[in-house]
PDB file of C-alpha atoms in Angstrom:
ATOM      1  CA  UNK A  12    -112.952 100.842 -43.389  1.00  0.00           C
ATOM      2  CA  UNK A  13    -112.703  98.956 -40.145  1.00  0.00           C
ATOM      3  CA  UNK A  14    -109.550  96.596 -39.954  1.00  0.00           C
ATOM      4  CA  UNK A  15    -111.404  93.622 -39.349  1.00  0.00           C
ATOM      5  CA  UNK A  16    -113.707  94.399 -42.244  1.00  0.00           C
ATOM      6  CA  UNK A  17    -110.324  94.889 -44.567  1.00  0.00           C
ATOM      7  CA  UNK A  18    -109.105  91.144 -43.417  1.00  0.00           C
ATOM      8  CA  UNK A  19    -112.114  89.795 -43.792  1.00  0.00           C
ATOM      9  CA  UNK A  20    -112.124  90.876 -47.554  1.00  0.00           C
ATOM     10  CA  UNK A  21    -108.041  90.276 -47.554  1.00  0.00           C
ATOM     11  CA  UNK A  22    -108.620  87.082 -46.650  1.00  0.00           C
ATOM     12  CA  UNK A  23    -111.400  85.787 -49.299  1.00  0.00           C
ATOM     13  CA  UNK A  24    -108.788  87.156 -51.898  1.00  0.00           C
ATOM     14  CA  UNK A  25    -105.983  85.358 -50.760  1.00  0.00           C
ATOM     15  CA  UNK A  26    -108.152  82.286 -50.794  1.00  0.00           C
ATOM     16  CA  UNK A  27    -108.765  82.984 -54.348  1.00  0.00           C
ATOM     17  CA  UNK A  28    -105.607  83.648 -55.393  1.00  0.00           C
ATOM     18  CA  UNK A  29    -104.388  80.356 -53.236  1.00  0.00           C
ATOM     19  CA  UNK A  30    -101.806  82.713 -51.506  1.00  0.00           C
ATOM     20  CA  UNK A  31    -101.452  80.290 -48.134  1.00  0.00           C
ATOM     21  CA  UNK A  32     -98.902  83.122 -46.918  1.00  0.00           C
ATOM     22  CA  UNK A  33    -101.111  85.922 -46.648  1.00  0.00           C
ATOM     23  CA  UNK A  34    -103.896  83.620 -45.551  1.00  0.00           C
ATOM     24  CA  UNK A  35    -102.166  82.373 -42.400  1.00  0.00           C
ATOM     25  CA  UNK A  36    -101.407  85.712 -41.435  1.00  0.00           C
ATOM     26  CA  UNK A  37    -104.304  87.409 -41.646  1.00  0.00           C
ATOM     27  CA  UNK A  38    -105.787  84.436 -40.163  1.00  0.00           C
ATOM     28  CA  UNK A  39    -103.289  84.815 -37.022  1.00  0.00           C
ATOM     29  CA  UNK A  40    -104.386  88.882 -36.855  1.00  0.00           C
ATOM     30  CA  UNK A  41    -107.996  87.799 -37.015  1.00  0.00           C
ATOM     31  CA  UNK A  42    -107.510  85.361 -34.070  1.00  0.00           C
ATOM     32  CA  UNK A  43    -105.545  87.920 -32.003  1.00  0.00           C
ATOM     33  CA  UNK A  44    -108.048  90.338 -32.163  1.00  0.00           C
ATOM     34  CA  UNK A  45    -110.939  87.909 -31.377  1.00  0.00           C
ATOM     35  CA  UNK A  46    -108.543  86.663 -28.264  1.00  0.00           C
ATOM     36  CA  UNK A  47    -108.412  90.371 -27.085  1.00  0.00           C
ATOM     37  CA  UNK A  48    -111.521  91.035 -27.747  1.00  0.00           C
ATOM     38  CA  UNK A  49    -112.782  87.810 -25.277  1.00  0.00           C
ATOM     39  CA  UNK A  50    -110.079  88.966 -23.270  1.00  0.00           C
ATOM     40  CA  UNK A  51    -111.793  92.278 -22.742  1.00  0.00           C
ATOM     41  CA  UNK A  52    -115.244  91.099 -22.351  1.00  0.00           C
ATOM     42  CA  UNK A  53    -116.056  93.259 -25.971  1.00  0.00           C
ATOM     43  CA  UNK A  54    -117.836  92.849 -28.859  1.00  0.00           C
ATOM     44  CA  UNK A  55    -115.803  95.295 -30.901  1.00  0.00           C
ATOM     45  CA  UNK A  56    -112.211  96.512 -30.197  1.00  0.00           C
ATOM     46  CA  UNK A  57    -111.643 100.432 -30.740  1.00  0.00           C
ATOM     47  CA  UNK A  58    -109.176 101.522 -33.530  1.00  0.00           C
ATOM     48  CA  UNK A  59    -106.726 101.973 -30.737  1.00  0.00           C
ATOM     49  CA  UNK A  60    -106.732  98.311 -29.416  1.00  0.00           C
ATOM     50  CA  UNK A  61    -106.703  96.981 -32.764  1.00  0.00           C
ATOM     51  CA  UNK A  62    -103.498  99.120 -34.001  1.00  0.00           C
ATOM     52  CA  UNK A  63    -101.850  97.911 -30.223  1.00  0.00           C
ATOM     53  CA  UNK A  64    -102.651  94.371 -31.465  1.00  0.00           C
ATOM     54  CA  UNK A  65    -101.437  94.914 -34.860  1.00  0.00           C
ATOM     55  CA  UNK A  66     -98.432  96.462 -33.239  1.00  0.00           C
ATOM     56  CA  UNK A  67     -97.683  93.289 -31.013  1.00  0.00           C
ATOM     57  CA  UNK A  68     -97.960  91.252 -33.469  1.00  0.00           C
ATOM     58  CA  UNK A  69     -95.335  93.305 -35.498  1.00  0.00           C
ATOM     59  CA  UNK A  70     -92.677  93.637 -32.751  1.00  0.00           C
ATOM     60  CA  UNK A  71     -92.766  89.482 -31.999  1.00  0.00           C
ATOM     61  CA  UNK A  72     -92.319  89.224 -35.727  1.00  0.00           C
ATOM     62  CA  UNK A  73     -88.947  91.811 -35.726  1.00  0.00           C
ATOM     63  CA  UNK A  74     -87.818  89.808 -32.361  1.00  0.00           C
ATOM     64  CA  UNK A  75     -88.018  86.812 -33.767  1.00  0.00           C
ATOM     65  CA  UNK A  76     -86.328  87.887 -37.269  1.00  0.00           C
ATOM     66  CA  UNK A  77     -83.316  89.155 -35.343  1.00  0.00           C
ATOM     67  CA  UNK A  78     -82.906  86.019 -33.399  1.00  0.00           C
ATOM     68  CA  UNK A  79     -83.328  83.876 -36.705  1.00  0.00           C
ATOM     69  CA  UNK A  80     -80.961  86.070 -38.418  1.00  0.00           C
ATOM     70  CA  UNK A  81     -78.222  85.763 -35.586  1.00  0.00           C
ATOM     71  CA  UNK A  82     -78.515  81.875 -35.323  1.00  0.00           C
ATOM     72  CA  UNK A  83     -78.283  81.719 -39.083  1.00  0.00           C
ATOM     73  CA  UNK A  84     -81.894  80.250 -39.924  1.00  0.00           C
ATOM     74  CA  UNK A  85     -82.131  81.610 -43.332  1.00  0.00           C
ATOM     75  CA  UNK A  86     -85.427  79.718 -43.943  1.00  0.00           C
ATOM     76  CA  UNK A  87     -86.922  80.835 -41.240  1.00  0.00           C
ATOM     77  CA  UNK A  88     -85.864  84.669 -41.823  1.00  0.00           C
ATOM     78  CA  UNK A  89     -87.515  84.836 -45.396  1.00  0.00           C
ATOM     79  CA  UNK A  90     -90.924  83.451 -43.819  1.00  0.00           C
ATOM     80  CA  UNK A  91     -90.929  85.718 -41.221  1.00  0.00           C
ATOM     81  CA  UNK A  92     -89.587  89.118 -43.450  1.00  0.00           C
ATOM     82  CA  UNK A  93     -92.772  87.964 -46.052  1.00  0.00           C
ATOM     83  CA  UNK A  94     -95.078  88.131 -42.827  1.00  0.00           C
ATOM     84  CA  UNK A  95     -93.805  91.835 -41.398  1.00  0.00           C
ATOM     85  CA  UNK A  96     -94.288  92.832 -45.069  1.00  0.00           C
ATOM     86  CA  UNK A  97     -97.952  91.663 -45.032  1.00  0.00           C
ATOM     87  CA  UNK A  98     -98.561  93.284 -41.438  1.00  0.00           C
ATOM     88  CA  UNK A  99     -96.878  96.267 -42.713  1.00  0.00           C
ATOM     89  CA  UNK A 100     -99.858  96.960 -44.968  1.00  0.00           C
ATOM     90  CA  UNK A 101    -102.930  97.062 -42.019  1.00  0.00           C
ATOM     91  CA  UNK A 102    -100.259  99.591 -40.138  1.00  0.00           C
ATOM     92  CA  UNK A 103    -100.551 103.222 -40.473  1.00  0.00           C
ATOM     93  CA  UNK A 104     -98.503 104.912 -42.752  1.00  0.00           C
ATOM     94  CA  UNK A 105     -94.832 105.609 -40.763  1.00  0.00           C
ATOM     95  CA  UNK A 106     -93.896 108.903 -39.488  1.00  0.00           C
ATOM     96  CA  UNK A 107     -90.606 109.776 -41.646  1.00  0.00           C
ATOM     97  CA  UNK A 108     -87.012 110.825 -39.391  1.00  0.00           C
ATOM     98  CA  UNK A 109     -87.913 114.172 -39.987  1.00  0.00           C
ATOM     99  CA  UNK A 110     -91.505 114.402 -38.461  1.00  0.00           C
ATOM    100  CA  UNK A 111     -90.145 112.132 -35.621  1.00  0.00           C
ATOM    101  CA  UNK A 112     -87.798 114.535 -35.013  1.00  0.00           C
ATOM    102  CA  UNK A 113     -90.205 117.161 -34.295  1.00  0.00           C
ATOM    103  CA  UNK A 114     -92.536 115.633 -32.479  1.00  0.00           C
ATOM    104  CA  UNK A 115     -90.170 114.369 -29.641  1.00  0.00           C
ATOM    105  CA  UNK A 116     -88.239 118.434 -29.907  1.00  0.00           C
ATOM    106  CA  UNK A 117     -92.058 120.026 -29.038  1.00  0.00           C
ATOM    107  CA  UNK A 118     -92.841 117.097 -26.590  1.00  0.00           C
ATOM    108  CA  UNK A 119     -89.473 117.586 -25.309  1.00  0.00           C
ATOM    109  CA  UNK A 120     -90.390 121.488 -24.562  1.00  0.00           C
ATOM    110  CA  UNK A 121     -94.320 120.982 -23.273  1.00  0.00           C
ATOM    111  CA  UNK A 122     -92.707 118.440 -20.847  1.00  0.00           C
ATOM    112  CA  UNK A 123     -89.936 121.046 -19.829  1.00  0.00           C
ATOM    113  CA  UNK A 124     -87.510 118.566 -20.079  1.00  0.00           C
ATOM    114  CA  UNK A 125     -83.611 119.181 -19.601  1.00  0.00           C
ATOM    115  CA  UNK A 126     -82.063 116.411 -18.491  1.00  0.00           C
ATOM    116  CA  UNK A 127     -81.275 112.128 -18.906  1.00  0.00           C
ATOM    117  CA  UNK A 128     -83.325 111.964 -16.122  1.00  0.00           C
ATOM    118  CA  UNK A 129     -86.860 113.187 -17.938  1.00  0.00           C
ATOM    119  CA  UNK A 130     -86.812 110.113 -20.495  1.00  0.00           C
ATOM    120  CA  UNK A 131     -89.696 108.357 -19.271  1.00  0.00           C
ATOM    121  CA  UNK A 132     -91.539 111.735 -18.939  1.00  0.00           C
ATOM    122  CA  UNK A 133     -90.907 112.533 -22.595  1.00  0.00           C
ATOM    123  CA  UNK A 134     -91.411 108.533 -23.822  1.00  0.00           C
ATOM    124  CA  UNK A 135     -94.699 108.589 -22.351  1.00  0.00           C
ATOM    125  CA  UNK A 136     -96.084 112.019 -23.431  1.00  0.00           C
ATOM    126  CA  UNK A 137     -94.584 110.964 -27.239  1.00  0.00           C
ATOM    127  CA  UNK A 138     -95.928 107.262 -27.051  1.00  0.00           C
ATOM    128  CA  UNK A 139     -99.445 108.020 -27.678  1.00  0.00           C
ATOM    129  CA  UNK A 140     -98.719 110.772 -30.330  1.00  0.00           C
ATOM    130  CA  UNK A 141     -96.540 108.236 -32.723  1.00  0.00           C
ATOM    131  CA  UNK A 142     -98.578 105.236 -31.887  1.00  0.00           C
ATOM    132  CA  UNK A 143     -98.539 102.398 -34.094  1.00  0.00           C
ATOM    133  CA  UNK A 144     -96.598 105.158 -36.783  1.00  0.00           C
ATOM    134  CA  UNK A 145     -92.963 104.487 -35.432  1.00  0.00           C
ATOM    135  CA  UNK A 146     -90.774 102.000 -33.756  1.00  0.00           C
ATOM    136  CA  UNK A 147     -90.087 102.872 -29.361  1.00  0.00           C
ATOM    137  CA  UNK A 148     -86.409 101.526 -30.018  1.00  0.00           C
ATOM    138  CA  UNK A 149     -86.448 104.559 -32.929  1.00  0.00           C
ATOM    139  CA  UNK A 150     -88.020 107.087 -30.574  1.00  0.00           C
ATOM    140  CA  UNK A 151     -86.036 106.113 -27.822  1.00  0.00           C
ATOM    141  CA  UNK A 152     -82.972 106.671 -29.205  1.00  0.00           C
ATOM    142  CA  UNK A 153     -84.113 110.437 -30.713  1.00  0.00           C
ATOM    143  CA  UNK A 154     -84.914 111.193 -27.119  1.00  0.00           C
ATOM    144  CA  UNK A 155     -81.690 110.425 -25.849  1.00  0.00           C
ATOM    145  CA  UNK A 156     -80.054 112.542 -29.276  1.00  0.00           C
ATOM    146  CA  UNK A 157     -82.093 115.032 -27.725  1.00  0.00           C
ATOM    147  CA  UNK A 158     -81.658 115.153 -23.695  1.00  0.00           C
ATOM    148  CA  UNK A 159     -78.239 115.211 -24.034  1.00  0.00           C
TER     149      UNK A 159
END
């Protein structure tokens, strides 16, 4: 099912169930996808643009959690953990540490990569394979484990 044909239907059962929460997320996904869409001159966004959208949306939401959580702005932290966890569910399922793991060793060896200094080659030949299905910071740091 297309993801703006699973908010759509997300969104009339939230309104049943009166769950404002859920509601004003999806609601915020719906109009970021609409804005890229206009942005882009498209009718329809591919599955690709929609999971870098859903993925924007995700990483402003973990930003902004940190900051709250560092300034002490319990309220705000709660709000913004029960809106990751309602993102979380349009997101592909997560690639565990283990299958991470592998795919940044064979992208490590198709790129012929031996040193610190092939990061970026690496980060951008993994990128697209883990998109939307694992964190850059995560990946990032398994690269590094891994150039060493």
């Amino acid at each position: 099912m297309a993801l703006l044909e699973q908010l759509n239907q997300d969104m009339k059962q939230a309104m049943k169930k009166k769950d404002k929460e859920t509601l004003s997320v999806i609601r915020m996904v719906k109009a970021s996808l609409q804005n890229e869409s206009i942005k882009l001159g498209k009718d329809a966004l591919s599955e690709d643009e929609e999971l870098t959208i859903l993925s924007r949306e995700l990483k402003q939401r973990k930003d902004s959690l940190h900051e709250f959580k560092s300034a002490g702005r319990d309220d705000l932290v709660e709000k913004l953990e029960t809106e990751i966890n309602i993102l979380q569910e349009y997101m592909p399922k997560q690639l565990t540490n283990d299958e991470l793991e592998a795919i940044v060793q064979s992208t490590i060896q198709e790129v012929n990569a031996t040193s610190k200094k092939d990061i970026g080659k690496v980060m951008s030949a993994v990128m697209p394979k883990v998109k939307g299905k694992a964190d850059g910071s995560q990946i990032n740091k398994l690269v590094q484990k891994h150039l060493n």
